[in-house]
Amino acid sequence: MTETTSGLSLHVPEPAVRPGGQPNFSNVKIPAAGAVPRPDIDAAPESMRDLAYSIIRVLNRHGEAVGPWAGTLSHQELLIGLRNMMRLRAFDARMVMAQRQGKTSFYMQHLGEEAVSCAFRKALSKGDMNFPTYRQAGLLIADDYPLVTMMNQIFSNENDPLHGRQMPVLHSAKDHGFFTVSGNLATQYVQAVGWAMASAIKGDTKIAAAWIGDGSTAESDFHSALVFASTYKAPVVLNIVNNQWAISTFQGIARGGSGTFAARGLGFGIPALRVDGNDYLAVHAVAKWAVERARRNLGPTLVEYVTYRAGAHSTSDDPSAYRPKTESEAWPLGDPILRLKNHLIVLGAWSEERHQQTEAEIMDEVIDAQKEAESHGTLHAGGKPSVRDIFEGVYAEMPDHIRRQRQKAGY
Amino acid sequence: MTRMTMIEAVRSAMDVSMGRDENVVVFGEDVGYFGGVFRATQGLQAKYGRTRCFDAPISESGIVGTAIGMAAYGLRPCIEIQFADYMYPAYDQITQEAARIRYRSNGDFTCPIVIRMPTGGGIFGGQTHSQSPEALFTHVCGLKVIVPSNPYDAKGLLMSAIEDPDPVMFLEPKRLYNGPFDGHHDRPVVPWSKHDLGEVPEGHYTIPIGKAEIRRPGTQVTIIAYGTMVHVALAAAEETGIDAEVIDLRSLLPLDLDTIVASVAKTGRCLMVHEATLTSGFGAEVVSLVQEHCFYHLEAPIIRVAGWDTPYPHAQEWDYFPGPARVGRALLELMEA
């Protein structure tokens, strides 16, 4: 007897809920804070495979720091961390407003992801190099990069360090360990590996950090980066920020849910850790572990930060068209700023009053920076980069054909 | 001076550069221990060690992407794509990254890399071992594009490329690796040892990027060529008896417009020759510039001889490759116009 079949069918993953539905994160399995062990820095990758499938967490629901990953930061450092996250959030809010007012063409905020880049930066040393995406400005803020300079870039004004050539938020700051951001996704991931290989070739002690989102792990450069990092044992931390969404596409389309993003490192023999991306202490502890591992020439580490993109993808995006409006409120790992704030209050190092006072101070700082930046112009008003700047810097020396075009343009 | 093939000249350029500058690193597929499928890197790993010359995974975007990161750190990678036909997976890294890093970061970061790749046909390489993709690079602002036609130039230009502060695409016509080739596939191969330009200094020297060379002075017509087609053009000039001036561009981007304009202004006739397919090929750019700058000197329409607008076939190699007969017919046509 021959078997009958009704024919093949294509599987197209769908998120659990769409607009109008009740947010549902029952598929996100959250272990208790402190439950995941902390391996020795030089542990063999195969001895820590479980870490790619769990979530390293330090802060529990009572705001206490618990377990083997706790204790990497002093109270003072935690207060700085809180302040940096608050500065990033305030900065974002002002820039979204500035975009709505036509002062810039575009902006991308970090809402809900502030802990990832702010805490990671504190695990690096001077001279280390990040290869960020467009959603890691916390690396700059936590390194005290001037807010005015960031805004000058966002406003493309006469003081824009990139002379008006780049879209807003695609910063470049070599002195702050922040590689020039490209619009092309994932390209920087493999470049980070090359930078780390160079440091190793020269016998240096500097390490690199690569950054990518969940959606972009589907790009081929993600795979190139992993194989090169593994082959040459490059001193690089391979960060994946899993914020559940790639514009309108839920992480299942990048094949999240088939294991974890962290687990992809295991096939390359790269130790992989999964961490609560909204837990400033956990992010820092894991980053410190991975950075130390790289610096001790023990090779690359893959880190998946489990978080949630609470804001719109960009100022050109409306998330209510593809996900429930209240989904971010239902996110089980909460808000990174609130969680660190509560922790500091539990420690007795912070209070509601001081928090409010600090919020006001930060708003003043950001508004002052914005006033100064706007005095140098915004996209459509005031000081602008020169038309001459279009033609400069394509090459170290301007070739004749570009010089002729510059002259034709009247400059 | 010593006699070198083009492969030996390319290898010598890397050898001398690695010896002079410890930031020069060489890597690619089969480039390390084995010395490259064309032997271009033979002996470099043994001489400079595995961290200066090494094998890479089969990932063109990985090779170019890591080289960009190394350059951002401060190294000067000279990397190899095994065949120009296989550069496409790295095209994103080449065009959106390497070419733009200086511009988009306002010089905060730079990308001094060289991407070597064997190019061109005439070796029964079929569709994916014969392509000439230079026009896909000359259309990209921020890149420099070089195609040498002989050992002397190959070494001098490659050393310039390695020392250049910007990314350089270095396309090596593989048909010329062992000897000059004028398209007469039915004749015995002439080795570089019998050619003047096979005389190559052993030490350091450079040839400026952006400068063409007149290979044969002439008065009746200007032939503009590069790579293998320089030798085809020279043969066609001899065989037709037309007193053609043959310009070897060497550098496609930046282009030596002055040499071209001076020649066409003198001869009044212009023939553009390349192996790459015709439509939107690099010849279209040259022809456009010639008509723009030499319009009142032209006595005939500019003609292009190029590969057909088809993928590079296998069995029909010599009906595809623009040999001396086709170039010669175009010369006669130009003179009659």
XYZ file of C-alpha atoms in Angstrom:
748
model
C 0.000 0.000 0.000
C 1.403 3.422 -0.893
C 1.408 6.196 1.671
C -0.750 9.162 0.783
C 0.271 12.718 1.426
C -1.575 15.993 1.134
C 1.561 17.719 -0.120
C 4.238 19.857 1.488
C 3.612 23.080 3.353
C 5.907 26.008 4.042
C 6.451 26.987 7.657
C 6.402 30.744 8.180
C 6.897 31.654 11.853
C 4.525 34.190 13.411
C 4.856 36.055 16.709
C 2.561 34.867 19.498
C 0.521 38.060 19.360
C -0.342 40.799 16.888
C -1.936 44.247 17.420
C -5.159 43.942 19.364
C -4.002 40.786 21.138
C -2.902 40.312 24.721
C 0.907 40.403 25.086
C 2.245 36.960 25.864
C 5.805 36.159 26.866
C 5.113 32.726 28.288
C 7.679 31.349 25.824
C 10.494 33.375 27.458
C 11.797 31.116 30.194
C 13.292 33.242 32.961
C 15.475 31.494 35.532
C 15.752 32.926 39.052
C 18.444 35.533 39.667
C 21.630 33.946 40.897
C 20.737 30.516 39.537
C 23.292 30.304 36.728
C 26.852 29.312 37.734
C 29.882 31.441 36.936
C 32.571 29.344 35.222
C 36.269 30.017 35.646
C 37.597 32.448 33.051
C 39.661 29.699 31.433
C 36.929 27.034 31.478
C 36.587 24.939 28.332
C 33.705 25.946 26.032
C 32.212 22.465 26.144
C 31.978 22.647 29.964
C 29.579 25.600 29.832
C 27.162 24.730 27.075
C 24.187 25.168 29.416
C 24.973 28.864 29.734
C 23.903 29.400 26.144
C 20.400 28.201 26.975
C 19.764 29.915 30.298
C 19.791 33.593 31.349
C 22.418 34.968 33.714
C 20.709 37.312 36.161
C 21.929 39.131 39.265
C 19.072 41.375 40.411
C 16.137 39.505 41.896
C 12.549 40.726 42.131
C 13.278 42.319 45.521
C 16.061 44.433 44.032
C 18.828 42.405 45.665
C 22.024 41.346 43.944
C 22.428 37.618 44.318
C 24.470 34.673 43.075
C 27.953 34.079 41.686
C 27.813 36.895 39.106
C 27.100 39.601 41.720
C 29.653 41.993 43.154
C 31.575 43.358 40.164
C 30.611 47.007 40.808
C 30.863 49.354 43.787
C 27.916 51.471 44.918
C 29.604 54.486 43.385
C 29.986 52.678 40.047
C 26.356 51.635 40.173
C 25.296 55.235 40.748
C 27.343 56.258 37.703
C 25.693 53.471 35.728
C 22.230 54.633 36.728
C 23.103 58.198 35.812
C 24.446 57.139 32.387
C 21.319 55.139 31.579
C 19.169 58.084 32.629
C 21.268 60.427 30.484
C 20.880 58.143 27.476
C 17.120 57.961 27.976
C 16.758 61.703 28.381
C 18.995 62.278 25.366
C 16.838 59.923 23.306
C 13.626 61.634 24.381
C 14.962 65.064 23.409
C 16.263 63.837 20.059
C 12.986 62.126 19.162
C 11.290 65.434 19.893
C 13.890 67.323 17.861
C 13.204 65.006 14.930
C 9.469 65.671 15.226
C 10.295 69.396 15.178
C 12.217 68.996 11.932
C 15.616 69.709 13.467
C 16.954 66.458 12.077
C 15.733 63.954 9.520
C 15.953 60.824 11.613
C 16.635 59.334 15.021
C 16.855 55.919 16.659
C 16.334 55.501 20.378
C 17.549 52.908 22.878
C 14.460 52.777 25.107
C 14.652 49.668 27.279
C 18.139 48.702 26.090
C 20.150 51.285 28.023
C 21.819 48.778 30.347
C 23.436 46.811 27.540
C 25.770 49.429 26.100
C 26.167 51.541 29.262
C 27.230 48.597 31.425
C 29.333 46.942 28.736
C 31.428 50.090 28.259
C 32.469 49.933 31.896
C 34.010 46.493 31.396
C 36.397 47.792 28.702
C 39.724 49.547 29.090
C 41.060 52.549 27.234
C 42.265 51.508 23.804
C 39.760 48.680 23.354
C 37.559 49.111 20.294
C 33.824 48.657 19.874
C 32.287 47.932 16.485
C 28.784 49.094 17.303
C 25.474 49.126 15.517
C 23.264 52.210 15.445
C 21.757 51.288 18.826
C 24.774 51.443 21.142
C 25.167 55.159 21.842
C 25.382 54.180 25.512
C 28.970 53.173 24.740
C 29.677 56.850 24.043
C 27.615 58.260 26.890
C 29.190 55.890 29.423
C 32.603 56.995 28.171
C 31.689 60.667 28.744
C 31.610 61.534 25.059
C 30.270 65.088 24.865
C 26.503 65.202 24.380
C 26.932 68.357 22.323
C 29.174 66.538 19.831
C 26.616 63.744 19.501
C 23.915 66.297 18.848
C 26.067 68.168 16.346
C 26.264 64.926 14.378
C 22.529 64.327 14.708
C 21.764 67.896 13.561
C 24.370 67.752 10.726
C 25.404 71.268 11.695
C 28.590 73.270 11.154
C 30.268 71.479 14.081
C 29.238 67.985 12.988
C 32.424 65.922 13.389
C 31.416 63.979 10.261
C 30.835 67.168 8.223
C 27.261 66.353 7.315
C 28.109 63.194 5.385
C 26.359 60.643 7.592
C 22.781 60.081 8.613
C 22.001 60.898 12.238
C 23.224 58.458 14.941
C 25.905 56.874 12.723
C 28.635 58.267 14.975
C 32.393 57.744 14.755
C 34.706 58.331 17.718
C 38.044 56.559 17.538
C 39.366 58.149 20.735
C 36.383 56.718 22.585
C 36.789 53.222 21.169
C 33.759 53.605 18.911
C 34.205 52.480 15.300
C 32.420 54.378 12.530
C 28.854 53.062 12.269
C 27.674 51.941 8.845
C 24.144 51.681 7.541
C 24.942 48.203 6.235
C 23.975 45.630 8.815
C 26.453 43.111 10.248
C 29.458 44.354 8.263
C 31.153 45.607 11.420
C 30.797 42.234 13.145
C 33.533 40.622 11.072
C 35.594 43.824 11.027
C 35.722 43.635 14.820
C 37.217 40.166 14.517
C 39.861 41.522 12.132
C 40.697 44.351 14.536
C 41.104 41.797 17.319
C 43.282 39.606 15.070
C 45.466 42.652 14.397
C 45.870 43.277 18.108
C 46.920 39.637 18.497
C 49.278 39.798 15.495
C 51.026 42.775 17.117
C 51.178 41.132 20.548
C 49.069 43.971 21.957
C 46.725 43.677 24.971
C 43.750 45.493 23.452
C 40.551 43.653 22.657
C 37.606 44.304 20.356
C 33.871 44.140 20.927
C 31.508 43.287 18.071
C 27.840 44.276 18.150
C 24.841 42.956 16.252
C 21.082 42.741 16.681
C 18.948 39.601 16.621
C 17.664 40.260 13.104
C 21.110 40.870 11.618
C 22.455 37.535 12.837
C 20.856 36.232 9.639
C 23.387 38.203 7.576
C 26.300 36.238 6.170
C 28.853 38.443 7.937
C 27.593 37.084 11.251
C 28.703 33.614 10.197
C 31.961 34.905 8.708
C 32.728 36.621 12.004
C 32.126 33.495 14.053
C 34.290 31.262 11.905
C 37.173 33.757 11.776
C 36.921 34.509 15.512
C 36.977 30.817 16.307
C 39.668 29.827 13.792
C 42.163 32.446 14.961
C 41.028 32.579 18.636
C 40.640 36.310 18.200
C 40.418 38.484 21.335
C 36.884 39.673 20.665
C 33.593 39.724 22.541
C 30.812 38.922 20.080
C 27.704 40.673 21.375
C 24.180 39.921 20.171
C 21.486 42.277 21.397
C 18.295 40.262 21.173
C 15.579 42.881 21.547
C 12.982 40.544 20.015
C 12.342 42.747 16.987
C 14.009 43.609 13.667
C 11.838 46.549 12.564
C 8.504 44.721 12.136
C 9.969 41.248 12.043
C 9.857 39.193 15.238
C 13.015 37.346 16.190
C 11.532 34.021 15.037
C 12.101 35.047 11.417
C 15.842 35.177 12.148
C 15.163 31.708 13.561
C 15.157 32.723 17.177
C 13.236 30.162 19.132
C 15.184 27.333 17.504
C 17.489 27.198 20.461
C 18.959 30.587 21.302
C 21.093 33.106 19.451
C 23.849 32.435 21.978
C 23.780 28.750 21.101
C 24.976 29.562 17.595
C 28.411 30.124 19.078
C 28.587 26.531 20.292
C 28.791 25.105 16.796
C 31.919 27.168 16.263
C 33.444 26.108 19.582
C 32.934 29.590 20.995
C 31.785 29.805 24.625
C 28.379 31.422 24.665
C 26.629 33.185 27.519
C 23.063 34.442 27.670
C 22.371 37.324 29.975
C 19.486 39.441 31.245
C 19.999 42.557 29.140
C 17.889 44.685 31.480
C 20.035 43.853 34.507
C 22.893 46.374 34.639
C 24.821 44.229 37.117
C 24.473 41.051 35.086
C 25.483 42.772 31.851
C 28.571 44.202 33.505
C 29.539 40.923 35.175
C 29.234 38.927 31.962
C 31.003 41.607 29.926
C 33.846 41.694 32.454
C 34.148 37.892 32.265
C 34.230 37.873 28.468
C 36.614 40.824 28.257
C 39.004 39.218 30.708
C 38.839 35.967 28.780
C 39.736 37.784 25.574
C 42.520 39.760 27.220
C 44.058 36.604 28.645
C 44.300 35.274 25.078
C 41.700 32.599 25.781
C 39.738 33.547 22.681
C 36.336 34.913 21.749
C 33.092 34.766 23.711
C 29.582 35.122 22.330
C 27.127 36.988 24.545
C 23.386 37.237 23.911
C 21.655 40.060 25.783
C 17.989 39.228 26.249
C 16.098 42.503 26.185
C 13.155 44.216 24.545
C 13.022 47.081 22.060
C 10.513 49.176 23.967
C 10.485 52.066 21.494
C 9.814 52.305 17.796
C 12.536 50.943 15.532
C 13.261 54.505 14.411
C 11.460 57.803 13.978
C 10.272 56.384 10.644
C 8.524 53.443 12.298
C 5.164 52.838 14.004
C 5.269 49.596 16.012
C 1.513 49.606 16.675
C 1.149 48.347 13.104
C 2.728 44.990 13.960
C 2.768 44.386 17.736
C 0.493 45.118 20.707
C 0.881 48.642 22.060
C 1.244 47.371 25.607
C 3.765 44.663 24.815
C 6.765 46.470 26.343
C 4.905 46.799 29.653
C 4.434 43.035 29.721
C 8.116 42.307 29.065
C 9.080 40.037 31.967
C 12.599 41.454 32.444
C 11.204 44.892 33.168
C 12.940 48.216 32.735
C 16.711 48.483 33.241
C 16.623 51.927 34.856
C 13.836 51.062 37.287
C 15.539 47.839 38.277
C 18.893 49.469 39.037
C 17.133 52.337 40.804
C 15.278 49.892 43.066
C 18.487 48.005 43.752
C 20.271 51.181 44.833
C 17.329 52.115 47.061
C 17.446 48.630 48.639
C 21.169 49.171 49.232
C 20.357 52.440 50.933
C 22.490 54.290 48.384
C 19.622 56.020 46.613
C 16.176 57.432 47.182
C 13.089 58.450 45.257
C 13.880 62.105 45.998
C 17.451 61.896 44.770
C 16.230 60.071 41.688
C 13.779 62.821 40.835
C 16.391 65.463 41.538
C 18.859 63.654 39.284
C 16.262 63.345 36.547
C 15.821 67.111 36.642
C 19.584 67.718 36.635
C 20.020 65.451 33.650
C 17.206 67.145 31.787
C 18.969 70.471 32.388
C 22.247 68.985 31.150
C 20.634 67.647 27.977
C 18.694 70.858 27.296
C 21.840 72.932 27.775
C 23.693 70.649 25.376
C 20.870 70.947 22.876
C 20.895 74.737 23.089
C 24.601 74.774 22.427
C 24.303 72.303 19.542
C 21.420 74.248 17.999
C 23.502 77.426 18.165
C 25.679 75.703 15.548
C 22.675 74.904 13.393
C 20.186 72.125 12.718
C 19.485 70.218 9.517
C 17.427 72.958 7.881
C 18.447 76.087 9.805
C 21.586 77.874 10.895
C 25.170 76.725 10.430
C 25.806 73.919 7.966
C 28.794 71.931 6.774
C 30.349 73.380 3.621
C 29.395 72.125 0.168
C 33.136 71.693 -0.204
C 32.903 68.923 2.398
C 31.024 66.754 -0.110
C 34.243 66.323 -2.076
C 36.817 66.065 0.703
C 37.923 62.811 2.250
C 36.863 60.378 -0.450
C 40.589 59.638 -0.724
C 43.542 60.841 1.337
C 44.428 63.083 -1.610
C 41.756 64.488 -3.872
C 42.121 63.049 -7.390
C 41.764 65.313 -10.419
C 38.312 64.105 -11.436
C 36.836 64.938 -8.032
C 38.620 68.293 -7.996
C 37.033 69.110 -11.376
C 33.596 68.186 -10.014
C 34.139 70.319 -6.913
C 35.052 73.259 -9.128
C 31.995 72.634 -11.272
C 29.878 72.790 -8.113
C 31.369 76.223 -7.520
C 33.832 75.423 -4.712
C 67.813 43.559 -12.087
C 66.647 40.049 -12.526
C 64.237 38.167 -14.760
C 60.833 37.597 -13.201
C 57.485 36.292 -14.322
C 54.506 38.359 -13.285
C 53.838 35.886 -10.473
C 57.400 36.272 -9.244
C 57.123 40.046 -9.496
C 53.917 40.081 -7.463
C 55.508 37.799 -4.873
C 58.610 39.992 -4.778
C 56.470 43.079 -4.169
C 54.874 41.427 -1.150
C 58.210 40.069 0.055
C 59.934 43.455 -0.136
C 56.942 45.218 1.436
C 56.722 42.727 4.299
C 60.420 43.173 4.921
C 60.161 46.956 4.967
C 56.989 47.309 7.005
C 56.056 44.884 9.765
C 52.433 46.049 9.543
C 52.041 44.401 6.130
C 50.171 41.103 6.475
C 49.165 38.715 3.697
C 46.300 36.234 3.841
C 43.644 34.516 1.778
C 42.541 31.053 0.699
C 45.522 28.667 0.288
C 47.865 31.637 0.618
C 49.863 30.456 3.638
C 51.690 27.140 3.786
C 50.893 26.184 0.202
C 51.851 29.573 -1.239
C 48.710 30.240 -3.263
C 47.066 28.375 -6.120
C 49.091 30.550 -8.525
C 52.204 30.480 -6.254
C 52.016 34.241 -5.665
C 52.750 33.901 -1.958
C 55.167 30.974 -2.081
C 57.747 31.112 0.690
C 56.284 34.139 2.460
C 54.939 32.172 5.414
C 58.249 30.353 5.881
C 60.097 33.674 5.773
C 57.799 35.900 7.842
C 55.901 33.453 10.029
C 52.312 32.311 10.333
C 51.051 35.564 11.839
C 52.238 37.604 8.836
C 51.138 35.252 6.044
C 48.351 32.770 6.672
C 45.524 30.672 5.262
C 41.980 31.945 5.579
C 38.610 30.174 5.710
C 36.727 30.097 2.399
C 34.797 33.276 3.033
C 35.451 36.269 0.802
C 33.400 38.635 2.957
C 35.297 37.317 5.964
C 38.668 37.885 4.305
C 37.856 41.438 3.227
C 35.899 42.223 6.409
C 38.685 41.146 8.750
C 41.231 43.019 6.613
C 39.166 46.195 7.025
C 39.212 45.699 10.793
C 42.968 45.104 10.724
C 43.471 48.285 8.717
C 41.362 50.208 11.254
C 43.756 48.930 13.907
C 46.794 50.091 11.934
C 47.942 47.139 9.843
C 48.335 47.133 6.066
C 46.700 43.939 4.849
C 47.437 42.746 1.316
C 44.839 40.060 0.802
C 43.953 37.672 -1.980
C 40.635 36.692 -3.498
C 41.430 33.468 -5.327
C 39.655 34.521 -8.536
C 38.072 37.899 -9.345
C 34.983 35.845 -10.230
C 34.618 35.047 -6.509
C 34.755 38.566 -5.130
C 30.967 38.968 -5.139
C 30.369 37.694 -1.583
C 32.788 40.436 -0.473
C 31.216 43.157 -2.617
C 29.292 44.590 0.336
C 32.492 44.892 2.388
C 34.413 46.365 -0.562
C 31.866 48.917 -1.733
C 29.968 49.927 1.400
C 32.793 49.593 3.873
C 36.370 49.703 2.566
C 35.597 52.393 0.016
C 33.670 54.615 2.419
C 35.306 54.376 5.822
C 37.532 57.429 5.383
C 34.655 59.513 4.007
C 31.958 58.494 6.419
C 34.201 58.887 9.493
C 35.800 62.085 8.178
C 39.213 60.454 8.409
C 38.672 59.186 11.973
C 39.308 55.719 10.502
C 41.002 54.754 7.225
C 41.303 51.613 5.164
C 44.762 51.056 3.666
C 44.186 47.593 2.217
C 45.071 45.929 -1.076
C 42.749 43.297 -2.528
C 44.602 41.203 -5.090
C 42.621 39.056 -7.469
C 43.524 37.108 -10.595
C 41.330 38.363 -13.415
C 40.577 37.913 -17.105
C 40.158 35.090 -19.583
C 42.090 33.325 -22.273
C 42.720 30.226 -20.166
C 39.590 28.132 -20.792
C 38.390 29.242 -17.367
C 34.736 29.255 -18.325
C 32.196 31.395 -16.566
C 33.753 31.650 -13.118
C 37.493 31.727 -13.788
C 37.589 34.331 -16.575
C 35.623 37.390 -15.572
C 36.902 40.965 -15.695
C 34.807 42.800 -13.083
C 36.834 46.051 -13.014
C 33.845 48.198 -13.973
C 32.129 47.033 -10.794
C 34.989 48.705 -8.895
C 35.607 51.790 -11.033
C 31.986 52.785 -10.385
C 32.685 52.864 -6.639
C 33.982 56.155 -5.283
C 36.716 55.665 -2.696
C 38.428 52.732 -4.420
C 41.519 52.732 -6.584
C 41.651 50.173 -9.377
C 44.822 48.831 -10.974
C 45.381 46.301 -13.771
C 49.078 45.718 -14.608
C 50.197 44.233 -17.916
C 53.764 43.103 -17.177
C 56.093 42.042 -14.344
C 57.887 45.386 -13.968
C 54.634 47.300 -13.560
C 53.048 44.589 -11.428
C 55.749 44.863 -8.793
C 56.047 48.642 -8.805
C 52.300 49.172 -8.772
C 51.692 46.565 -6.078
C 54.250 48.222 -3.810
C 52.561 51.572 -4.435
C 49.217 49.956 -3.673
C 50.462 48.491 -0.386
C 51.853 51.898 0.626
C 48.722 53.753 -0.500
C 46.567 55.163 2.320
C 43.341 54.053 0.600
C 41.838 50.731 -0.520
C 43.230 49.432 -3.811
C 41.721 46.743 -6.019
C 44.652 45.021 -7.712
C 43.521 42.891 -10.657
C 46.186 40.580 -12.015
C 45.513 39.203 -15.523
C 46.218 35.532 -14.890
C 46.797 34.922 -18.596
C 49.892 37.140 -18.227
C 51.272 35.412 -15.111
C 53.846 33.377 -17.025
C 54.329 35.349 -20.202
C 52.939 38.092 -22.420
C 49.896 36.985 -24.426
C 48.824 38.715 -27.613
C 45.784 36.565 -28.307
C 47.521 34.185 -30.708
C 46.528 31.100 -28.752
C 47.766 28.829 -31.521
C 51.372 29.974 -31.117
C 53.816 28.812 -28.416
C 53.746 30.794 -25.167
C 56.571 33.310 -24.915
C 58.054 33.498 -21.405
C 58.627 36.820 -19.620
C 62.364 36.074 -19.644
C 62.334 37.001 -23.342
C 60.552 40.315 -22.754
C 62.084 43.647 -21.715
C 59.444 44.182 -19.040
C 60.416 40.866 -17.468
C 63.482 42.723 -16.133
C 62.559 43.602 -12.576
C 64.625 45.232 -9.803
C 64.938 42.940 -6.786
C 64.567 45.696 -4.218
C 62.082 48.448 -3.538
C 60.665 50.753 -6.194
C 57.237 52.150 -6.920
C 55.229 53.179 -9.951
C 52.788 56.015 -9.321
C 49.111 55.088 -9.273
C 47.103 57.107 -11.777
C 49.747 57.253 -14.507
C 49.335 55.543 -17.872
C 52.230 54.411 -20.044
C 52.554 54.661 -23.813
C 53.665 51.222 -24.973
C 53.926 52.108 -28.630
C 54.092 55.664 -29.902
C 52.029 56.201 -33.043
C 50.378 58.865 -35.156
C 47.313 57.408 -36.853
C 45.088 56.136 -34.067
C 45.086 55.832 -30.264
C 44.386 52.415 -28.797
C 43.465 52.520 -25.118
C 43.871 49.202 -23.329
C 44.952 47.590 -20.064
C 45.975 44.127 -18.883
C 46.156 41.371 -21.482
C 44.623 43.574 -24.155
C 47.732 45.784 -24.216
C 49.600 42.896 -25.832
C 46.708 42.173 -28.184
C 46.625 45.832 -29.214
C 50.363 45.849 -29.913
C 49.994 42.728 -32.063
C 47.052 44.210 -33.963
C 49.040 47.376 -34.686
C 51.954 45.364 -36.064
C 49.757 43.036 -38.094
C 47.666 45.769 -39.722
C 50.629 48.072 -40.290
C 48.582 50.934 -38.860
C 50.725 53.353 -36.871
C 48.744 53.113 -33.671
C 49.680 54.696 -30.367
C 49.011 52.118 -27.660
C 48.242 53.437 -24.194
C 48.445 51.022 -21.271
C 46.201 52.615 -18.649
C 47.630 50.545 -15.732
C 45.458 52.535 -13.345
C 41.748 52.712 -14.155
C 40.772 54.734 -11.103
C 42.169 57.325 -10.854
C 42.532 57.582 -14.622
C 45.363 59.352 -16.461
C 43.128 61.555 -18.565
C 45.976 63.850 -19.612
C 47.853 61.092 -21.427
C 44.668 59.950 -23.168
C 43.641 63.434 -24.263
C 47.125 64.325 -25.524
C 47.234 61.163 -27.616
C 43.761 61.404 -29.138
C 44.252 65.112 -29.833
C 47.300 64.053 -31.833
C 45.875 61.033 -33.688
C 42.222 62.081 -34.044
C 41.084 58.485 -33.773
C 40.404 56.307 -30.741
C 39.871 52.608 -30.166
C 39.001 51.329 -26.697
C 39.748 47.668 -25.996
C 38.911 45.455 -23.022
C 38.099 41.845 -22.265
C 35.159 42.696 -20.040
C 31.660 42.712 -21.468
C 30.727 45.747 -23.550
C 27.620 47.282 -22.026
C 28.447 49.649 -19.150
C 32.006 48.322 -19.203
C 34.913 50.592 -18.275
C 35.322 51.452 -21.960
C 32.052 53.386 -21.859
C 33.579 55.759 -19.301
C 36.746 56.240 -21.348
C 34.811 56.796 -24.567
C 32.608 59.337 -22.831
C 35.613 61.234 -21.501
C 37.343 61.162 -24.889
C 34.348 62.607 -26.707
C 33.948 65.218 -23.951
C 37.576 66.327 -24.051
C 38.602 65.586 -27.675
C 35.402 66.200 -29.622
C 36.896 68.757 -32.014
C 39.939 66.573 -32.685
C 38.010 63.438 -33.560
C 37.952 62.389 -37.202
C 35.929 59.219 -36.684
C 33.496 57.776 -34.172
C 35.207 56.120 -31.219
C 35.049 52.342 -31.430
C 35.039 49.783 -28.638
C 36.214 46.208 -28.918
C 35.207 44.173 -25.887
C 33.941 40.836 -24.692
C 30.427 40.061 -25.890
C 27.517 40.853 -23.580
C 27.286 37.237 -22.494
C 28.699 35.155 -19.672
C 32.208 33.938 -20.475
C 31.799 30.628 -22.339
C 34.089 27.617 -22.196
C 34.279 25.920 -25.587
C 34.012 29.167 -27.559
C 36.937 30.786 -25.744
C 38.589 32.266 -28.861
C 35.358 33.490 -30.362
C 34.733 35.362 -27.140
C 38.193 36.713 -26.253
C 38.798 39.908 -28.277
C 41.906 38.763 -30.129
C 44.198 40.573 -32.571
C 41.986 39.799 -35.577
C 38.971 41.558 -34.071
C 41.054 44.462 -32.853
C 42.734 44.656 -36.254
C 39.380 44.805 -38.060
C 38.305 47.632 -35.779
C 41.528 49.503 -36.567
C 40.883 49.211 -40.292
C 37.316 50.325 -39.795
C 38.511 53.365 -37.856
C 40.981 54.323 -40.558
C 38.325 54.066 -43.259
C 35.796 56.140 -41.370
